[in-house]
mmCIF file of C-alpha atoms in Angstrom:
data_model
loop_
_atom_site.group_PDB
_atom_site.id
_atom_site.type_symbol
_atom_site.label_atom_id
_atom_site.label_comp_id
_atom_site.label_asym_id
_atom_site.label_seq_id
_atom_site.Cartn_x
_atom_site.Cartn_y
_atom_site.Cartn_z
ATOM 1 C CA MET Q 5 -128.579 51.558 -3.854
ATOM 2 C CA SER Q 6 -130.473 51.940 -7.087
ATOM 3 C CA LYS Q 7 -128.747 51.563 -10.448
ATOM 4 C CA VAL Q 8 -129.080 55.321 -10.980
ATOM 5 C CA GLU Q 9 -127.009 55.954 -7.843
ATOM 6 C CA VAL Q 10 -124.470 53.257 -8.745
ATOM 7 C CA VAL Q 11 -124.044 54.622 -12.290
ATOM 8 C CA ARG Q 12 -123.786 58.188 -10.991
ATOM 9 C CA ALA Q 13 -121.054 57.150 -8.508
ATOM 10 C CA ALA Q 14 -119.148 55.333 -11.274
ATOM 11 C CA MET Q 15 -119.472 58.417 -13.476
ATOM 12 C CA VAL Q 16 -117.978 60.611 -10.728
ATOM 13 C CA GLN Q 17 -115.059 58.145 -10.457
ATOM 14 C CA ALA Q 18 -114.560 58.297 -14.231
ATOM 15 C CA MET Q 19 -114.549 62.108 -14.131
ATOM 16 C CA LYS Q 20 -111.964 62.103 -11.344
ATOM 17 C CA ALA Q 21 -109.839 59.663 -13.336
ATOM 18 C CA LYS Q 22 -110.272 61.864 -16.442
ATOM 19 C CA ASP Q 23 -111.559 58.834 -18.400
ATOM 20 C CA LYS Q 24 -113.664 60.669 -20.978
ATOM 21 C CA ALA Q 25 -114.862 57.605 -22.911
ATOM 22 C CA ARG Q 26 -116.078 55.851 -19.753
ATOM 23 C CA LYS Q 27 -117.683 59.040 -18.437
ATOM 24 C CA ASP Q 28 -119.543 59.553 -21.721
ATOM 25 C CA SER Q 29 -120.809 55.961 -21.711
ATOM 26 C CA LEU Q 30 -121.974 56.216 -18.111
ATOM 27 C CA SER Q 31 -123.607 59.553 -18.856
ATOM 28 C CA MET Q 32 -125.636 57.992 -21.670
ATOM 29 C CA LEU Q 33 -126.680 55.074 -19.458
ATOM 30 C CA LEU Q 34 -127.621 57.429 -16.641
ATOM 31 C CA SER Q 35 -129.723 59.492 -19.066
ATOM 32 C CA ALA Q 36 -131.576 56.391 -20.249
ATOM 33 C CA LEU Q 37 -132.313 55.343 -16.661
ATOM 34 C CA LYS Q 38 -133.430 58.813 -15.583
ATOM 35 C CA ASN Q 39 -135.609 59.297 -18.678
ATOM 36 C CA ALA Q 40 -137.381 56.020 -17.962
ATOM 37 C CA GLU Q 41 -137.901 57.099 -14.370
ATOM 38 C CA ILE Q 42 -139.346 60.432 -15.540
ATOM 39 C CA ASP Q 43 -141.656 58.671 -18.007
ATOM 40 C CA LYS Q 44 -142.887 56.327 -15.276
ATOM 41 C CA ARG Q 45 -143.200 59.183 -12.755
ATOM 42 C CA GLU Q 46 -141.914 57.021 -9.915
ATOM 43 C CA PRO Q 47 -138.707 55.179 -9.060
ATOM 44 C CA LEU Q 48 -137.898 52.184 -11.229
ATOM 45 C CA THR Q 49 -137.890 48.650 -9.889
ATOM 46 C CA GLU Q 50 -134.701 46.619 -10.134
ATOM 47 C CA ALA Q 51 -136.208 44.558 -12.969
ATOM 48 C CA GLU Q 52 -137.067 47.732 -14.901
ATOM 49 C CA GLU Q 53 -133.560 49.117 -14.380
ATOM 50 C CA ASN Q 54 -132.060 45.854 -15.620
ATOM 51 C CA ALA Q 55 -134.352 45.895 -18.661
ATOM 52 C CA ILE Q 56 -133.155 49.402 -19.553
ATOM 53 C CA VAL Q 57 -129.502 48.395 -19.229
ATOM 54 C CA LYS Q 58 -130.143 45.363 -21.465
ATOM 55 C CA LYS Q 59 -131.956 47.577 -23.992
ATOM 56 C CA GLU Q 60 -128.974 49.940 -24.117
ATOM 57 C CA ILE Q 61 -126.622 46.982 -24.591
ATOM 58 C CA LYS Q 62 -128.772 45.652 -27.425
ATOM 59 C CA GLN Q 63 -128.901 49.040 -29.178
ATOM 60 C CA THR Q 64 -125.158 49.536 -28.828
ATOM 61 C CA GLN Q 65 -124.509 46.011 -30.136
ATOM 62 C CA GLU Q 66 -126.674 46.816 -33.180
ATOM 63 C CA THR Q 67 -124.697 50.013 -33.745
ATOM 64 C CA TYR Q 68 -121.489 47.982 -33.620
ATOM 65 C CA ASP Q 69 -122.831 45.280 -35.952
ATOM 66 C CA LEU Q 70 -124.282 47.711 -38.508
ATOM 67 C CA ALA Q 71 -121.316 50.089 -38.640
ATOM 68 C CA PRO Q 72 -119.551 49.965 -41.989
ATOM 69 C CA ALA Q 73 -116.225 48.138 -41.937
ATOM 70 C CA ASP Q 74 -114.349 51.311 -42.895
ATOM 71 C CA ARG Q 75 -115.776 53.230 -39.875
ATOM 72 C CA GLU Q 76 -113.474 51.826 -37.231
ATOM 73 C CA ASP Q 77 -114.097 54.902 -35.033
ATOM 74 C CA ILE Q 78 -117.799 54.022 -34.648
ATOM 75 C CA ARG Q 79 -117.017 50.373 -33.967
ATOM 76 C CA LYS Q 80 -114.366 51.268 -31.371
ATOM 77 C CA GLU Q 81 -116.688 53.677 -29.557
ATOM 78 C CA ALA Q 82 -119.531 51.121 -29.543
ATOM 79 C CA ALA Q 83 -117.199 48.394 -28.228
ATOM 80 C CA GLU Q 84 -115.996 50.659 -25.397
ATOM 81 C CA ARG Q 85 -119.584 51.572 -24.519
ATOM 82 C CA LEU Q 86 -120.606 47.885 -24.543
ATOM 83 C CA ALA Q 87 -117.813 47.021 -22.106
ATOM 84 C CA VAL Q 88 -119.016 49.707 -19.690
ATOM 85 C CA TYR Q 89 -122.709 48.771 -19.989
ATOM 86 C CA LYS Q 90 -122.005 45.078 -19.364
ATOM 87 C CA GLU Q 91 -120.583 45.985 -15.940
ATOM 88 C CA PHE Q 92 -124.084 47.078 -14.915
ATOM 89 C CA ALA Q 93 -126.049 44.318 -16.641
ATOM 90 C CA PRO Q 94 -127.563 41.489 -14.648
ATOM 91 C CA GLU Q 95 -126.208 37.980 -15.152
ATOM 92 C CA ASP Q 96 -128.182 36.044 -17.773
ATOM 93 C CA MET Q 97 -129.644 32.641 -17.012
ATOM 94 C CA SER Q 98 -127.660 29.654 -18.273
ATOM 95 C CA VAL Q 99 -129.159 27.225 -20.792
ATOM 96 C CA ASP Q 100 -129.518 24.661 -17.977
ATOM 97 C CA GLN Q 101 -131.469 27.151 -15.855
ATOM 98 C CA ILE Q 102 -133.699 27.953 -18.845
ATOM 99 C CA ARG Q 103 -134.297 24.205 -19.352
ATOM 100 C CA GLU Q 104 -135.384 23.920 -15.688
ATOM 101 C CA VAL Q 105 -137.924 26.727 -16.086
ATOM 102 C CA ILE Q 106 -139.193 25.163 -19.333
ATOM 103 C CA GLY Q 107 -139.595 21.864 -17.466
ATOM 104 C CA GLU Q 108 -141.661 23.594 -14.754
ATOM 105 C CA VAL Q 109 -143.873 25.248 -17.379
ATOM 106 C CA LEU Q 110 -144.418 21.926 -19.166
ATOM 107 C CA LYS Q 111 -145.506 20.288 -15.879
ATOM 108 C CA GLU Q 112 -147.910 23.154 -15.133
ATOM 109 C CA LEU Q 113 -149.404 22.958 -18.620
ATOM 110 C CA GLY Q 114 -149.662 19.163 -18.310
ATOM 111 C CA LEU Q 115 -147.638 18.494 -21.461
ATOM 112 C CA GLU Q 116 -145.792 15.171 -21.370
ATOM 113 C CA SER Q 117 -144.476 15.207 -24.944
ATOM 114 C CA PRO Q 118 -144.931 18.718 -26.331
ATOM 115 C CA SER Q 119 -144.933 19.319 -30.081
ATOM 116 C CA GLN Q 120 -144.298 22.357 -32.256
ATOM 117 C CA LYS Q 121 -148.052 23.096 -32.064
ATOM 118 C CA ASP Q 122 -147.696 23.697 -28.315
ATOM 119 C CA LYS Q 123 -144.795 26.140 -28.699
ATOM 120 C CA GLY Q 124 -146.957 29.290 -28.624
ATOM 121 C CA ALA Q 125 -148.699 28.302 -25.390
ATOM 122 C CA ILE Q 126 -145.396 27.303 -23.794
ATOM 123 C CA MET Q 127 -143.705 30.585 -24.764
ATOM 124 C CA LYS Q 128 -146.695 32.575 -23.472
ATOM 125 C CA ALA Q 129 -146.327 30.980 -20.029
ATOM 126 C CA LEU Q 130 -142.529 30.920 -20.120
ATOM 127 C CA MET Q 131 -141.531 34.441 -21.137
ATOM 128 C CA PRO Q 132 -142.916 36.314 -18.088
ATOM 129 C CA ARG Q 133 -140.772 34.055 -15.879
ATOM 130 C CA VAL Q 134 -137.509 34.679 -17.710
ATOM 131 C CA LYS Q 135 -138.068 38.287 -18.802
ATOM 132 C CA GLY Q 136 -135.013 40.355 -17.924
ATOM 133 C CA LYS Q 137 -133.126 37.248 -16.819
ATOM 134 C CA ALA Q 138 -132.523 35.576 -20.174
ATOM 135 C CA ASP Q 139 -132.254 36.559 -23.811
ATOM 136 C CA GLY Q 140 -135.480 35.775 -25.711
ATOM 137 C CA LYS Q 141 -133.556 34.332 -28.635
ATOM 138 C CA THR Q 142 -131.714 31.898 -26.341
ATOM 139 C CA VAL Q 143 -134.989 30.881 -24.675
ATOM 140 C CA ASN Q 144 -136.615 30.287 -28.069
ATOM 141 C CA GLU Q 145 -133.651 28.217 -29.338
ATOM 142 C CA THR Q 146 -133.549 26.151 -26.109
ATOM 143 C CA LEU Q 147 -137.273 25.423 -26.308
ATOM 144 C CA ALA Q 148 -137.011 24.519 -30.003
ATOM 145 C CA GLY Q 149 -134.174 22.123 -29.183
ATOM 146 C CA MET Q 150 -136.232 20.487 -26.446
ATOM 147 C CA LEU Q 151 -139.259 20.136 -28.733
ATOM 148 C CA ASN Q 152 -137.119 18.477 -31.409
ATOM 149 C CA GLU Q 153 -135.740 16.006 -28.845
ATOM 150 C CA SER Q 154 -139.170 14.715 -27.872
#
């Protein structure tokens, strides 16, 4: 089943349970997925669906973070939406898994003791492998830590 079908089924369950907040969150996620599918003019791949879910999570997290402290209603709504979206998000890679992929990339590039100068080339080869599976910020921090070790 595609994510669109899974989200639609969850939305029907939320409607039957009369859970308005969950239904609204699922409706927004479903809209984002369907709009992307319409833009692409063909069904989305699993990686594309996961990327859209992650994008929605990121946008909702920004809404939560940027909401003024006195607007508890916005923060509460964003937190509820985040909880729902995370149910449909793929599992991120652990730091150890990211380190393994970095190690593979270093071997392929023939870098025994990489320096900060090599970071751009490493990231260029690394990011396509972890795209949609790991947060770019985490990947960057892990690589920086490994470069500082050597």
